[in-house]
mmCIF file of C-alpha atoms and ligand atoms in Angstrom:
data_model
loop_
_atom_site.group_PDB
_atom_site.id
_atom_site.type_symbol
_atom_site.label_atom_id
_atom_site.label_comp_id
_atom_site.label_asym_id
_atom_site.label_seq_id
_atom_site.Cartn_x
_atom_site.Cartn_y
_atom_site.Cartn_z
ATOM 1 C CA UNK A 32 114.954 69.715 57.563
ATOM 2 C CA UNK A 33 114.157 69.445 61.059
ATOM 3 C CA UNK A 34 112.082 66.750 62.049
ATOM 4 C CA UNK A 35 108.053 67.196 63.461
ATOM 5 C CA UNK A 36 108.040 66.688 66.426
ATOM 6 C CA UNK A 37 104.073 64.146 67.445
ATOM 7 C CA UNK A 38 103.045 63.383 70.665
ATOM 8 C CA UNK A 39 101.953 59.747 71.318
ATOM 9 C CA UNK A 40 98.969 61.106 73.755
ATOM 10 C CA UNK A 41 99.145 57.251 75.935
ATOM 11 C CA UNK A 42 101.372 53.896 76.063
ATOM 12 C CA UNK A 43 101.341 52.023 73.029
ATOM 13 C CA UNK A 44 104.129 49.135 71.500
ATOM 14 C CA UNK A 45 107.959 50.017 71.844
ATOM 15 C CA UNK A 46 108.172 48.999 67.644
ATOM 16 C CA UNK A 47 104.907 50.870 67.038
ATOM 17 C CA UNK A 48 107.635 54.208 69.203
ATOM 18 C CA UNK A 49 110.592 53.660 67.355
ATOM 19 C CA UNK A 50 108.987 53.078 63.782
ATOM 20 C CA UNK A 51 107.923 56.782 64.231
ATOM 21 C CA UNK A 52 111.021 57.655 66.280
ATOM 22 C CA UNK A 53 113.005 56.661 62.933
ATOM 23 C CA UNK A 54 110.940 59.934 61.113
ATOM 24 C CA UNK A 55 109.834 62.750 64.016
ATOM 25 C CA UNK A 56 110.810 63.934 67.494
ATOM 26 C CA UNK A 57 108.573 61.514 69.624
ATOM 27 C CA UNK A 58 106.475 62.645 72.940
ATOM 28 C CA UNK A 59 105.397 59.400 74.686
ATOM 29 C CA UNK A 60 102.943 59.142 77.273
ATOM 30 C CA UNK A 61 105.222 56.320 78.804
ATOM 31 C CA UNK A 62 103.369 56.374 82.549
ATOM 32 C CA UNK A 63 100.328 55.931 80.567
ATOM 33 C CA UNK A 64 97.786 58.947 82.939
ATOM 34 C CA UNK A 65 94.965 59.676 81.070
ATOM 35 C CA UNK A 66 95.624 63.800 80.607
ATOM 36 C CA UNK A 67 93.037 65.710 82.022
ATOM 37 C CA UNK A 68 92.242 68.734 78.489
ATOM 38 C CA UNK A 69 94.499 71.579 79.933
ATOM 39 C CA UNK A 70 97.072 68.934 80.116
ATOM 40 C CA UNK A 71 96.772 67.301 76.683
ATOM 41 C CA UNK A 72 96.488 71.066 74.960
ATOM 42 C CA UNK A 73 100.100 71.909 76.430
ATOM 43 C CA UNK A 74 101.227 68.538 75.775
ATOM 44 C CA UNK A 75 100.613 69.485 71.902
ATOM 45 C CA UNK A 76 102.035 72.585 72.084
ATOM 46 C CA UNK A 77 104.872 72.759 69.610
ATOM 47 C CA UNK A 78 103.740 69.235 68.007
ATOM 48 C CA UNK A 79 103.029 68.192 64.362
ATOM 49 C CA UNK A 80 100.758 65.458 64.779
ATOM 50 C CA UNK A 81 99.116 62.881 67.632
ATOM 51 C CA UNK A 82 98.574 59.361 68.010
ATOM 52 C CA UNK A 83 95.864 59.281 70.001
ATOM 53 C CA UNK A 84 93.144 57.029 71.423
ATOM 54 C CA UNK A 85 89.835 57.115 72.170
ATOM 55 C CA UNK A 86 90.343 57.871 75.840
ATOM 56 C CA UNK A 87 91.405 61.727 74.065
ATOM 57 C CA UNK A 88 88.715 64.641 72.598
ATOM 58 C CA UNK A 89 89.855 66.345 70.094
ATOM 59 C CA UNK A 90 87.238 68.898 69.049
ATOM 60 C CA UNK A 91 87.718 72.954 67.914
ATOM 61 C CA UNK A 92 88.819 74.810 71.068
ATOM 62 C CA UNK A 93 91.936 71.967 71.383
ATOM 63 C CA UNK A 94 92.575 72.437 67.970
ATOM 64 C CA UNK A 95 92.226 76.390 68.025
ATOM 65 C CA UNK A 96 94.374 76.038 71.002
ATOM 66 C CA UNK A 97 97.773 74.190 68.731
ATOM 67 C CA UNK A 98 96.664 75.534 65.289
ATOM 68 C CA UNK A 99 100.604 74.166 64.310
ATOM 69 C CA UNK A 100 98.998 70.389 64.621
ATOM 70 C CA UNK A 101 98.221 69.054 61.356
ATOM 71 C CA UNK A 102 97.197 65.037 62.098
ATOM 72 C CA UNK A 103 95.144 63.508 64.277
ATOM 73 C CA UNK A 104 95.823 59.658 64.289
ATOM 74 C CA UNK A 105 93.439 57.903 65.909
ATOM 75 C CA UNK A 106 94.479 53.932 67.463
ATOM 76 C CA UNK A 107 90.462 53.322 66.947
ATOM 77 C CA UNK A 108 87.879 52.629 64.642
ATOM 78 C CA UNK A 109 85.100 54.948 66.330
ATOM 79 C CA UNK A 110 86.428 57.685 65.954
ATOM 80 C CA UNK A 111 83.506 59.727 68.464
ATOM 81 C CA UNK A 112 86.122 61.552 70.794
ATOM 82 C CA UNK A 113 87.309 63.216 67.372
ATOM 83 C CA UNK A 114 85.319 66.354 65.436
ATOM 84 C CA UNK A 115 85.828 65.330 61.613
ATOM 85 C CA UNK A 116 84.065 68.704 60.971
ATOM 86 C CA UNK A 117 86.297 70.499 63.472
ATOM 87 C CA UNK A 118 89.470 69.312 62.321
ATOM 88 C CA UNK A 119 88.428 70.014 57.916
ATOM 89 C CA UNK A 120 87.578 73.036 58.311
ATOM 90 C CA UNK A 121 91.521 73.852 59.400
ATOM 91 C CA UNK A 122 93.188 71.828 57.584
ATOM 92 C CA UNK A 123 94.121 69.081 60.071
ATOM 93 C CA UNK A 124 94.089 65.262 58.438
ATOM 94 C CA UNK A 125 91.970 62.871 61.206
ATOM 95 C CA UNK A 126 92.007 59.003 60.614
ATOM 96 C CA UNK A 127 91.044 55.928 62.640
ATOM 97 C CA UNK A 128 91.858 52.421 61.812
ATOM 98 C CA UNK A 129 88.694 50.400 60.135
ATOM 99 C CA UNK A 130 89.280 46.686 58.826
ATOM 100 C CA UNK A 131 92.181 45.537 60.828
ATOM 101 C CA UNK A 132 89.521 44.778 64.106
ATOM 102 C CA UNK A 133 87.128 43.606 62.290
ATOM 103 C CA UNK A 134 87.130 40.181 62.654
ATOM 104 C CA UNK A 135 88.699 40.006 66.097
ATOM 105 C CA UNK A 136 86.059 42.145 67.487
ATOM 106 C CA UNK A 137 83.529 40.218 65.240
ATOM 107 C CA UNK A 138 85.232 37.157 67.763
ATOM 108 C CA UNK A 139 84.661 39.003 70.883
ATOM 109 C CA UNK A 140 80.871 39.883 70.121
ATOM 110 C CA UNK A 141 79.803 36.782 69.589
ATOM 111 C CA UNK A 142 81.775 34.713 72.775
ATOM 112 C CA UNK A 143 80.207 37.614 74.598
ATOM 113 C CA UNK A 144 77.351 36.683 73.201
ATOM 114 C CA UNK A 145 77.408 33.232 73.932
ATOM 115 C CA UNK A 146 78.784 33.485 77.622
ATOM 116 C CA UNK A 147 76.053 36.017 78.446
ATOM 117 C CA UNK A 148 73.200 33.301 76.505
ATOM 118 C CA UNK A 149 74.352 30.496 78.239
ATOM 119 C CA UNK A 150 75.285 31.979 81.796
ATOM 120 C CA UNK A 151 79.015 31.478 81.619
ATOM 121 C CA UNK A 152 80.209 34.121 83.547
ATOM 122 C CA UNK A 153 77.578 33.999 86.629
ATOM 123 C CA UNK A 154 78.434 30.069 86.346
ATOM 124 C CA UNK A 155 81.795 30.881 86.410
ATOM 125 C CA UNK A 156 81.648 33.138 89.779
ATOM 126 C CA UNK A 157 78.909 30.713 91.642
ATOM 127 C CA UNK A 158 81.642 27.801 91.416
ATOM 128 C CA UNK A 159 84.522 30.172 92.580
ATOM 129 C CA UNK A 160 81.926 31.227 95.990
ATOM 130 C CA UNK A 161 82.093 27.333 97.019
ATOM 131 C CA UNK A 162 78.290 26.908 96.510
ATOM 132 C CA UNK A 163 78.019 24.040 93.375
ATOM 133 C CA UNK A 164 77.182 21.053 95.608
ATOM 134 C CA UNK A 165 75.063 19.193 93.577
ATOM 135 C CA UNK A 166 73.928 19.183 89.706
ATOM 136 C CA UNK A 167 70.601 20.186 89.333
ATOM 137 C CA UNK A 168 68.415 20.522 86.553
ATOM 138 C CA UNK A 169 67.568 23.536 85.596
ATOM 139 C CA UNK A 170 71.193 24.782 86.946
ATOM 140 C CA UNK A 171 71.840 27.802 84.753
ATOM 141 C CA UNK A 172 69.900 26.610 81.482
ATOM 142 C CA UNK A 173 69.995 29.422 79.433
ATOM 143 C CA UNK A 174 68.845 30.471 75.993
ATOM 144 C CA UNK A 175 70.349 28.206 72.888
ATOM 145 C CA UNK A 176 72.639 30.147 70.098
ATOM 146 C CA UNK A 177 72.572 27.965 67.470
ATOM 147 C CA UNK A 178 69.342 28.363 65.666
ATOM 148 C CA UNK A 179 68.060 31.213 67.362
ATOM 149 C CA UNK A 180 66.937 34.631 65.778
ATOM 150 C CA UNK A 181 69.914 36.959 65.859
ATOM 151 C CA UNK A 182 69.178 40.455 65.772
ATOM 152 C CA UNK A 183 72.556 43.273 65.123
ATOM 153 C CA UNK A 184 71.950 46.473 65.145
ATOM 154 C CA UNK A 185 74.345 47.998 63.185
ATOM 155 C CA UNK A 186 75.395 46.822 60.197
ATOM 156 C CA UNK A 187 78.837 47.857 59.375
ATOM 157 C CA UNK A 188 81.666 45.420 58.242
ATOM 158 C CA UNK A 189 81.666 44.334 62.018
ATOM 159 C CA UNK A 190 78.647 43.786 62.019
ATOM 160 C CA UNK A 191 77.919 42.119 58.901
ATOM 161 C CA UNK A 192 81.066 39.937 60.624
ATOM 162 C CA UNK A 193 78.815 38.848 63.475
ATOM 163 C CA UNK A 194 76.474 37.993 61.327
ATOM 164 C CA UNK A 195 78.231 35.211 59.752
ATOM 165 C CA UNK A 196 80.179 34.153 62.431
ATOM 166 C CA UNK A 197 76.009 33.618 63.276
ATOM 167 C CA UNK A 198 74.627 32.417 59.951
ATOM 168 C CA UNK A 199 77.449 30.289 58.674
ATOM 169 C CA UNK A 200 78.622 28.854 62.174
ATOM 170 C CA UNK A 201 75.195 29.002 64.246
ATOM 171 C CA UNK A 202 72.750 28.175 62.008
ATOM 172 C CA UNK A 203 71.292 31.942 63.221
ATOM 173 C CA UNK A 204 68.370 33.741 61.647
ATOM 174 C CA UNK A 205 69.826 36.643 61.427
ATOM 175 C CA UNK A 206 68.257 40.138 61.040
ATOM 176 C CA UNK A 207 69.709 43.492 60.796
ATOM 177 C CA UNK A 208 68.333 47.365 60.983
ATOM 178 C CA UNK A 209 70.570 49.705 59.633
ATOM 179 C CA UNK A 210 70.717 52.995 58.360
ATOM 180 C CA UNK A 211 70.938 51.685 54.593
ATOM 181 C CA UNK A 212 70.694 48.242 52.885
ATOM 182 C CA UNK A 213 73.095 45.880 52.779
ATOM 183 C CA UNK A 214 73.551 44.678 48.852
ATOM 184 C CA UNK A 215 71.486 41.374 47.364
ATOM 185 C CA UNK A 216 74.886 39.322 47.526
ATOM 186 C CA UNK A 217 75.781 40.444 50.989
ATOM 187 C CA UNK A 218 71.965 39.939 52.300
ATOM 188 C CA UNK A 219 71.593 36.235 50.752
ATOM 189 C CA UNK A 220 75.587 35.306 51.545
ATOM 190 C CA UNK A 221 74.539 35.943 54.519
ATOM 191 C CA UNK A 222 70.677 35.070 55.337
ATOM 192 C CA UNK A 223 70.108 38.767 56.435
ATOM 193 C CA UNK A 224 66.595 40.518 56.128
ATOM 194 C CA UNK A 225 66.675 44.263 56.802
ATOM 195 C CA UNK A 226 63.617 44.894 59.304
ATOM 196 C CA UNK A 227 63.115 48.314 61.618
ATOM 197 C CA UNK A 228 64.604 48.430 64.811
ATOM 198 C CA UNK A 229 61.037 47.480 66.944
ATOM 199 C CA UNK A 230 60.467 44.720 64.158
ATOM 200 C CA UNK A 231 64.487 43.664 64.933
ATOM 201 C CA UNK A 232 63.864 44.006 69.027
ATOM 202 C CA UNK A 233 60.574 42.013 69.327
ATOM 203 C CA UNK A 234 61.721 39.302 67.133
ATOM 204 C CA UNK A 235 65.333 38.442 67.774
ATOM 205 C CA UNK A 236 66.030 36.286 70.434
ATOM 206 C CA UNK A 237 69.459 37.557 70.614
ATOM 207 C CA UNK A 238 70.370 41.271 70.365
ATOM 208 C CA UNK A 239 73.421 42.789 69.421
ATOM 209 C CA UNK A 240 74.875 46.638 69.284
ATOM 210 C CA UNK A 241 76.991 47.266 67.052
ATOM 211 C CA UNK A 242 76.589 51.296 66.038
ATOM 212 C CA UNK A 243 79.296 53.814 65.955
ATOM 213 C CA UNK A 244 78.475 56.914 68.421
ATOM 214 C CA UNK A 245 76.376 59.988 66.909
ATOM 215 C CA UNK A 246 73.573 62.336 68.086
ATOM 216 C CA UNK A 247 71.686 59.849 66.527
ATOM 217 C CA UNK A 248 72.504 56.407 68.247
ATOM 218 C CA UNK A 249 72.325 58.445 71.467
ATOM 219 C CA UNK A 250 70.343 55.591 74.082
ATOM 220 C CA UNK A 251 69.222 53.973 70.519
ATOM 221 C CA UNK A 252 68.275 51.337 73.161
ATOM 222 C CA UNK A 253 66.166 52.752 75.920
ATOM 223 C CA UNK A 254 63.131 51.285 77.876
ATOM 224 C CA UNK A 255 60.702 51.956 75.427
ATOM 225 C CA UNK A 256 63.243 49.928 73.267
ATOM 226 C CA UNK A 257 64.024 46.977 75.597
ATOM 227 C CA UNK A 258 60.282 46.944 76.506
ATOM 228 C CA UNK A 259 60.361 45.472 72.652
ATOM 229 C CA UNK A 260 61.813 42.939 73.372
ATOM 230 C CA UNK A 261 61.263 39.084 74.769
ATOM 231 C CA UNK A 262 61.875 38.036 78.082
ATOM 232 C CA UNK A 263 64.453 35.065 76.787
ATOM 233 C CA UNK A 264 65.791 37.149 74.702
ATOM 234 C CA UNK A 265 69.522 38.715 75.362
ATOM 235 C CA UNK A 266 71.560 42.092 74.291
ATOM 236 C CA UNK A 267 74.996 42.508 73.652
ATOM 237 C CA UNK A 268 76.774 46.126 73.072
ATOM 238 C CA UNK A 269 80.172 45.959 72.133
ATOM 239 C CA UNK A 270 79.635 49.611 70.280
ATOM 240 C CA UNK A 271 80.375 52.694 72.747
ATOM 241 C CA UNK A 272 79.278 53.572 76.041
ATOM 242 C CA UNK A 273 75.554 55.444 75.247
ATOM 243 C CA UNK A 274 74.461 53.027 72.385
ATOM 244 C CA UNK A 275 72.718 51.808 75.363
ATOM 245 C CA UNK A 276 70.822 53.685 78.122
ATOM 246 C CA UNK A 277 72.566 51.549 81.146
ATOM 247 C CA UNK A 278 70.137 52.571 83.713
ATOM 248 C CA UNK A 279 67.417 52.009 81.991
ATOM 249 C CA UNK A 280 69.037 48.452 81.184
ATOM 250 C CA UNK A 281 69.804 47.363 84.512
ATOM 251 C CA UNK A 282 66.323 48.376 85.524
ATOM 252 C CA UNK A 283 65.341 45.206 82.774
ATOM 253 C CA UNK A 284 67.354 43.494 83.914
ATOM 254 C CA UNK A 285 66.480 43.104 87.796
ATOM 255 C CA UNK A 286 63.163 43.402 86.815
ATOM 256 C CA UNK A 287 63.714 39.919 84.416
ATOM 257 C CA UNK A 288 62.176 42.173 81.578
ATOM 258 C CA UNK A 289 64.861 41.070 79.449
ATOM 259 C CA UNK A 290 66.885 37.243 79.948
ATOM 260 C CA UNK A 291 70.704 38.648 79.922
ATOM 261 C CA UNK A 292 73.210 41.309 78.984
ATOM 262 C CA UNK A 293 76.994 41.512 78.011
ATOM 263 C CA UNK A 294 78.245 44.743 77.535
ATOM 264 C CA UNK A 295 82.232 45.401 76.866
ATOM 265 C CA UNK A 296 81.628 49.598 76.638
ATOM 266 C CA UNK A 297 79.617 51.328 79.459
ATOM 267 C CA UNK A 298 78.565 55.530 79.137
ATOM 268 C CA UNK A 299 80.919 56.814 81.579
ATOM 269 C CA UNK A 300 83.602 54.030 81.227
ATOM 270 C CA UNK A 301 85.432 53.492 83.273
ATOM 271 C CA UNK A 302 82.808 53.772 85.626
ATOM 272 C CA UNK A 303 80.097 51.341 85.601
ATOM 273 C CA UNK A 304 76.657 52.308 86.696
ATOM 274 C CA UNK A 305 76.412 50.899 90.617
ATOM 275 C CA UNK A 306 72.973 49.228 89.595
ATOM 276 C CA UNK A 307 74.552 46.659 86.095
ATOM 277 C CA UNK A 308 77.067 46.004 89.242
ATOM 278 C CA UNK A 309 74.704 44.748 91.866
ATOM 279 C CA UNK A 310 71.965 42.696 88.737
ATOM 280 C CA UNK A 311 73.830 38.686 88.406
ATOM 281 C CA UNK A 312 72.407 38.059 84.333
ATOM 282 C CA UNK A 313 75.360 40.402 82.972
ATOM 283 C CA UNK A 314 78.637 39.602 82.059
ATOM 284 C CA UNK A 315 80.343 43.030 82.273
ATOM 285 C CA UNK A 316 84.105 43.563 80.174
ATOM 286 C CA UNK A 317 86.547 46.268 80.047
ATOM 287 C CA UNK A 318 86.411 47.528 76.357
ATOM 288 C CA UNK A 319 88.413 44.843 75.402
ATOM 289 C CA UNK A 320 86.761 43.582 72.315
ATOM 290 C CA UNK A 321 89.566 44.817 70.212
ATOM 291 C CA UNK A 322 92.293 42.832 72.110
ATOM 292 C CA UNK A 323 93.897 40.591 70.571
ATOM 293 C CA UNK A 324 97.911 41.201 69.996
ATOM 294 C CA UNK A 325 98.253 41.057 66.377
ATOM 295 C CA UNK A 326 94.844 43.009 66.258
ATOM 296 C CA UNK A 327 96.691 45.688 68.345
ATOM 297 C CA UNK A 328 99.856 45.485 67.173
ATOM 298 C CA UNK A 329 97.634 45.983 63.480
ATOM 299 C CA UNK A 330 95.942 49.042 64.449
ATOM 300 C CA UNK A 331 98.524 51.095 65.977
ATOM 301 C CA UNK A 332 100.627 50.327 63.249
ATOM 302 C CA UNK A 333 97.798 51.338 61.280
ATOM 303 C CA UNK A 334 97.959 54.576 63.664
ATOM 304 C CA UNK A 335 101.700 55.340 63.030
ATOM 305 C CA UNK A 336 101.648 55.199 59.675
ATOM 306 C CA UNK A 337 98.627 57.384 59.041
ATOM 307 C CA UNK A 338 100.969 59.627 61.415
ATOM 308 C CA UNK A 339 103.992 59.528 58.981
ATOM 309 C CA UNK A 340 102.062 58.886 55.953
ATOM 310 C CA UNK A 341 100.131 62.922 56.815
ATOM 311 C CA UNK A 342 103.403 64.834 58.302
ATOM 312 C CA UNK A 343 104.472 63.784 54.234
ATOM 313 C CA UNK A 344 107.124 61.165 56.231
ATOM 314 C CA UNK A 345 107.926 57.374 55.226
ATOM 315 C CA UNK A 346 107.004 55.102 53.050
ATOM 316 C CA UNK A 347 103.686 56.202 52.028
ATOM 317 C CA UNK A 348 104.224 59.819 52.547
ATOM 318 C CA UNK A 349 100.966 61.613 51.433
ATOM 319 C CA UNK A 350 98.756 59.366 51.314
ATOM 320 C CA UNK A 351 97.278 58.161 54.770
ATOM 321 C CA UNK A 352 95.897 54.664 54.665
ATOM 322 C CA UNK A 353 92.545 56.007 56.654
ATOM 323 C CA UNK A 354 91.676 59.300 56.540
ATOM 324 C CA UNK A 355 88.769 60.217 57.891
ATOM 325 C CA UNK A 356 88.551 64.043 55.871
ATOM 326 C CA UNK A 357 90.713 62.968 52.498
ATOM 327 C CA UNK A 358 89.491 66.029 51.172
ATOM 328 C CA UNK A 359 92.605 67.872 54.228
ATOM 329 C CA UNK A 360 94.818 66.311 51.488
ATOM 330 C CA UNK A 361 93.027 67.412 48.117
ATOM 331 C CA UNK A 362 94.237 70.690 49.769
ATOM 332 C CA UNK A 363 97.401 70.453 51.120
ATOM 333 C CA UNK A 364 98.037 68.854 47.429
HETATM 334 C C1 8YV B 345 89.457 50.472 71.711
HETATM 335 C C2 8YV B 345 87.234 50.243 69.940
HETATM 336 O O1 8YV B 345 90.557 49.947 71.531
HETATM 337 O O2 8YV B 345 88.917 50.530 67.782
HETATM 338 C C3 8YV B 345 87.207 51.273 68.414
HETATM 339 O O3 8YV B 345 86.834 51.840 68.316
HETATM 340 O O4 8YV B 345 86.326 51.003 70.634
HETATM 341 C C4 8YV B 345 88.471 49.826 70.506
HETATM 342 O O5 8YV B 345 88.975 49.032 69.664
HETATM 343 C C5 8YV B 345 89.189 51.770 72.361
HETATM 344 O O6 8YV B 345 88.289 53.180 71.657
HETATM 345 C C6 8YV B 345 90.820 52.086 72.489
HETATM 346 O O7 8YV B 345 91.517 52.986 71.321
#
């Protein structure tokens, strides 16, 4: 039997490549340069499957140029880089990596919110600049996290993880806005109250954004939303660039309309809106919320499991663990 060829579109853990190589002909982007679109399309020629990350966009045009493709497996839970309907229409299995990163990402979201509220990055820069000469009563005085009101915009798995940390660890009152309401027992455990977005923005001391990026959530937090927030409030975005209007946020931070922001994701990343780099009251990190070594390894392994299984290989042949369009499998079966 000929071994199927797969593309690993970005550099990834060698042990994961080895596992793929036990079953497939693997073409790895070892230099880890992000492919241009024509390069990606060309590199997929003859490949049955692709191991991708958020930096590769999979759409109808790319699929039509590579009709032999049978599986595209994302090393990310968010999949706004994949046109799942276009995959389904062409019988291509698409997958993501849910669950394995939930707690690590919630840890980071909480850490970023705390760093923002307590001005950790800003004060560290001040110290490194050699400006710390004396104690002062209001030096880097921020806002409290414990006992404050946490507003979670988007209450999926990661949002619930952030809420759990706030409610159970820090005695926070939790508000959440989400398309659907949580089951009563989950609400009760978190002491969480389902509210509309405007109420959440008006009443929260710390707003954390954890929604998927879709046309409906584009600029969910825009100038009008920011205007509803308390002047003492913080905003943390660990969702996707584009859910927050970064230009409007920079203007709100500059004007002191909200106290501070923590951002792990940006519109057009890795570019960062220049105005955000100018304001001191924002903590900026380079999309690392899921970046613990065990979690990144778990994400890569799950993406590889999906790829092998979707191509009918390995111990779970035919049964990818986390498909986005399982109807494709039913059709193949
Ligand atoms: C990834 C993420 O690191 O899982 C996601 O949706 O945003 C991150 O965990 C990133 O998307 C790379 O694929």
